[in-house]
Amino acid sequence: MINDYVLPKPATATGYLLHRISAGLASGEKVLFRDCGDSMLVRSEAKLGNNATTTDHPKAGDIRVFQLRASVSKKTKGKRSYYPVADWRSRHAWLQRKGEQHGFELLTVNCTAKFAKVEKTGKTFTVDQTDFAGALKVTDAGQFALALQTGVGGTARAFGFGLLVI
């Protein structure tokens, strides 16, 4: 069972600090989180408290509205690079490929993108931040359940990216 927790937080608590907090709450269990400004959404199989909402597991053919914050990139000769901020077509194609891997088909999608500065242990660097929203159709319930549990995309999860919200 996957549990979602909405936890109030100071707006100044961001980035890698939230990763450390969410990992501490889950006592080493895998956890996904998203910074929502004055709160954070934490998803975990571990029971963190009594205020959980359970994420449903849609069946194949079900349609859901979704949100996803991801760091969209491509690898060329082993080196990761980001698409230009205005290149929404490449971002949509990236999510379409992820959908095929994770058991869903995009029905409609919109995205906004920017480069976000993140800080980890005193170092500041930049990652792509693409916020997707739209509607999807579940094609493989098992793969989709795994995507809800483990996230979508492989970059910047420690900074709150990858959590698929339905």
PDB file of N, CA and C in Angstrom, residues 3-7 21-33 40-52:
ATOM      1  N   ASN A   3       1.213   5.215   0.713  1.00  0.00           N
ATOM      2  CA  ASN A   3       0.609   6.263   1.523  1.00  0.00           C
ATOM      3  C   ASN A   3       1.135   7.624   1.114  1.00  0.00           C
ATOM      4  N   ASP A   4       0.243   8.602   1.023  1.00  0.00           N
ATOM      5  CA  ASP A   4       0.613   9.990   0.756  1.00  0.00           C
ATOM      6  C   ASP A   4       0.349  10.806   2.012  1.00  0.00           C
ATOM      7  N   TYR A   5       1.301  11.667   2.351  1.00  0.00           N
ATOM      8  CA  TYR A   5       1.189  12.546   3.515  1.00  0.00           C
ATOM      9  C   TYR A   5       1.419  13.977   3.064  1.00  0.00           C
ATOM     10  N   VAL A   6       0.533  14.871   3.439  1.00  0.00           N
ATOM     11  CA  VAL A   6       0.723  16.292   3.205  1.00  0.00           C
ATOM     12  C   VAL A   6       1.142  16.882   4.542  1.00  0.00           C
ATOM     13  N   LEU A   7       2.386  17.359   4.608  1.00  0.00           N
ATOM     14  CA  LEU A   7       2.966  17.839   5.861  1.00  0.00           C
ATOM     15  C   LEU A   7       3.248  19.332   5.777  1.00  0.00           C
ATOM     16  N   ILE A  21      14.830  15.250   5.341  1.00  0.00           N
ATOM     17  CA  ILE A  21      13.701  15.142   6.267  1.00  0.00           C
ATOM     18  C   ILE A  21      12.818  13.958   5.899  1.00  0.00           C
ATOM     19  N   SER A  22      12.453  13.847   4.623  1.00  0.00           N
ATOM     20  CA  SER A  22      11.563  12.756   4.208  1.00  0.00           C
ATOM     21  C   SER A  22      12.230  11.394   4.382  1.00  0.00           C
ATOM     22  N   ALA A  23      13.519  11.291   4.103  1.00  0.00           N
ATOM     23  CA  ALA A  23      14.238  10.032   4.303  1.00  0.00           C
ATOM     24  C   ALA A  23      14.282   9.678   5.787  1.00  0.00           C
ATOM     25  N   GLY A  24      14.468  10.680   6.633  1.00  0.00           N
ATOM     26  CA  GLY A  24      14.467  10.440   8.081  1.00  0.00           C
ATOM     27  C   GLY A  24      13.118   9.974   8.591  1.00  0.00           C
ATOM     28  N   LEU A  25      12.056  10.540   8.055  1.00  0.00           N
ATOM     29  CA  LEU A  25      10.708  10.126   8.459  1.00  0.00           C
ATOM     30  C   LEU A  25      10.430   8.676   8.114  1.00  0.00           C
ATOM     31  N   ALA A  26      10.957   8.229   6.982  1.00  0.00           N
ATOM     32  CA  ALA A  26      10.688   6.873   6.496  1.00  0.00           C
ATOM     33  C   ALA A  26      11.689   5.850   7.018  1.00  0.00           C
ATOM     34  N   SER A  27      12.593   6.257   7.885  1.00  0.00           N
ATOM     35  CA  SER A  27      13.570   5.354   8.505  1.00  0.00           C
ATOM     36  C   SER A  27      14.310   4.490   7.493  1.00  0.00           C
ATOM     37  N   GLY A  28      14.761   5.108   6.421  1.00  0.00           N
ATOM     38  CA  GLY A  28      15.552   4.397   5.437  1.00  0.00           C
ATOM     39  C   GLY A  28      14.755   3.750   4.320  1.00  0.00           C
ATOM     40  N   GLU A  29      13.426   3.666   4.447  1.00  0.00           N
ATOM     41  CA  GLU A  29      12.594   3.138   3.361  1.00  0.00           C
ATOM     42  C   GLU A  29      12.629   4.117   2.194  1.00  0.00           C
ATOM     43  N   LYS A  30      12.396   3.610   0.981  1.00  0.00           N
ATOM     44  CA  LYS A  30      12.348   4.504  -0.184  1.00  0.00           C
ATOM     45  C   LYS A  30      11.169   5.445  -0.036  1.00  0.00           C
ATOM     46  N   VAL A  31      11.410   6.693  -0.410  1.00  0.00           N
ATOM     47  CA  VAL A  31      10.390   7.715  -0.265  1.00  0.00           C
ATOM     48  C   VAL A  31      10.513   8.702  -1.429  1.00  0.00           C
ATOM     49  N   LEU A  32       9.391   9.210  -1.875  1.00  0.00           N
ATOM     50  CA  LEU A  32       9.353  10.291  -2.862  1.00  0.00           C
ATOM     51  C   LEU A  32       8.719  11.494  -2.194  1.00  0.00           C
ATOM     52  N   PHE A  33       9.089  12.690  -2.624  1.00  0.00           N
ATOM     53  CA  PHE A  33       8.458  13.877  -2.053  1.00  0.00           C
ATOM     54  C   PHE A  33       8.371  14.961  -3.100  1.00  0.00           C
ATOM     55  N   MET A  40       4.700  19.872   2.123  1.00  0.00           N
ATOM     56  CA  MET A  40       5.379  18.912   1.264  1.00  0.00           C
ATOM     57  C   MET A  40       4.523  17.660   1.188  1.00  0.00           C
ATOM     58  N   LEU A  41       4.507  17.053   0.019  1.00  0.00           N
ATOM     59  CA  LEU A  41       3.813  15.793  -0.195  1.00  0.00           C
ATOM     60  C   LEU A  41       4.864  14.700  -0.124  1.00  0.00           C
ATOM     61  N   VAL A  42       4.659  13.739   0.761  1.00  0.00           N
ATOM     62  CA  VAL A  42       5.588  12.627   0.939  1.00  0.00           C
ATOM     63  C   VAL A  42       4.847  11.344   0.602  1.00  0.00           C
ATOM     64  N   ARG A  43       5.430  10.505  -0.253  1.00  0.00           N
ATOM     65  CA  ARG A  43       4.842   9.211  -0.609  1.00  0.00           C
ATOM     66  C   ARG A  43       5.778   8.113  -0.140  1.00  0.00           C
ATOM     67  N   SER A  44       5.217   7.160   0.600  1.00  0.00           N
ATOM     68  CA  SER A  44       6.022   6.082   1.153  1.00  0.00           C
ATOM     69  C   SER A  44       5.148   4.859   1.393  1.00  0.00           C
ATOM     70  N   GLU A  45       5.769   3.689   1.322  1.00  0.00           N
ATOM     71  CA  GLU A  45       5.068   2.476   1.743  1.00  0.00           C
ATOM     72  C   GLU A  45       5.067   2.380   3.264  1.00  0.00           C
ATOM     73  N   ALA A  46       6.018   3.045   3.913  1.00  0.00           N
ATOM     74  CA  ALA A  46       6.100   3.023   5.368  1.00  0.00           C
ATOM     75  C   ALA A  46       4.974   3.871   5.962  1.00  0.00           C
ATOM     76  N   LYS A  47       4.478   3.456   7.117  1.00  0.00           N
ATOM     77  CA  LYS A  47       3.465   4.234   7.818  1.00  0.00           C
ATOM     78  C   LYS A  47       4.193   5.300   8.631  1.00  0.00           C
ATOM     79  N   LEU A  48       3.960   6.557   8.268  1.00  0.00           N
ATOM     80  CA  LEU A  48       4.647   7.665   8.926  1.00  0.00           C
ATOM     81  C   LEU A  48       3.785   8.310  10.006  1.00  0.00           C
ATOM     82  N   GLY A  49       2.487   8.131   9.930  1.00  0.00           N
ATOM     83  CA  GLY A  49       1.570   8.729  10.897  1.00  0.00           C
ATOM     84  C   GLY A  49       0.150   8.336  10.567  1.00  0.00           C
ATOM     85  N   ASN A  50      -0.800   8.970  11.265  1.00  0.00           N
ATOM     86  CA  ASN A  50      -2.210   8.634  11.076  1.00  0.00           C
ATOM     87  C   ASN A  50      -2.897   9.484  10.020  1.00  0.00           C
ATOM     88  N   ASN A  51      -2.196  10.442   9.438  1.00  0.00           N
ATOM     89  CA  ASN A  51      -2.810  11.380   8.502  1.00  0.00           C
ATOM     90  C   ASN A  51      -2.546  11.031   7.035  1.00  0.00           C
ATOM     91  N   ALA A  52      -2.445   9.750   6.731  1.00  0.00           N
ATOM     92  CA  ALA A  52      -2.155   9.323   5.363  1.00  0.00           C
ATOM     93  C   ALA A  52      -3.424   9.261   4.532  1.00  0.00           C
TER      94      ALA A  52
END
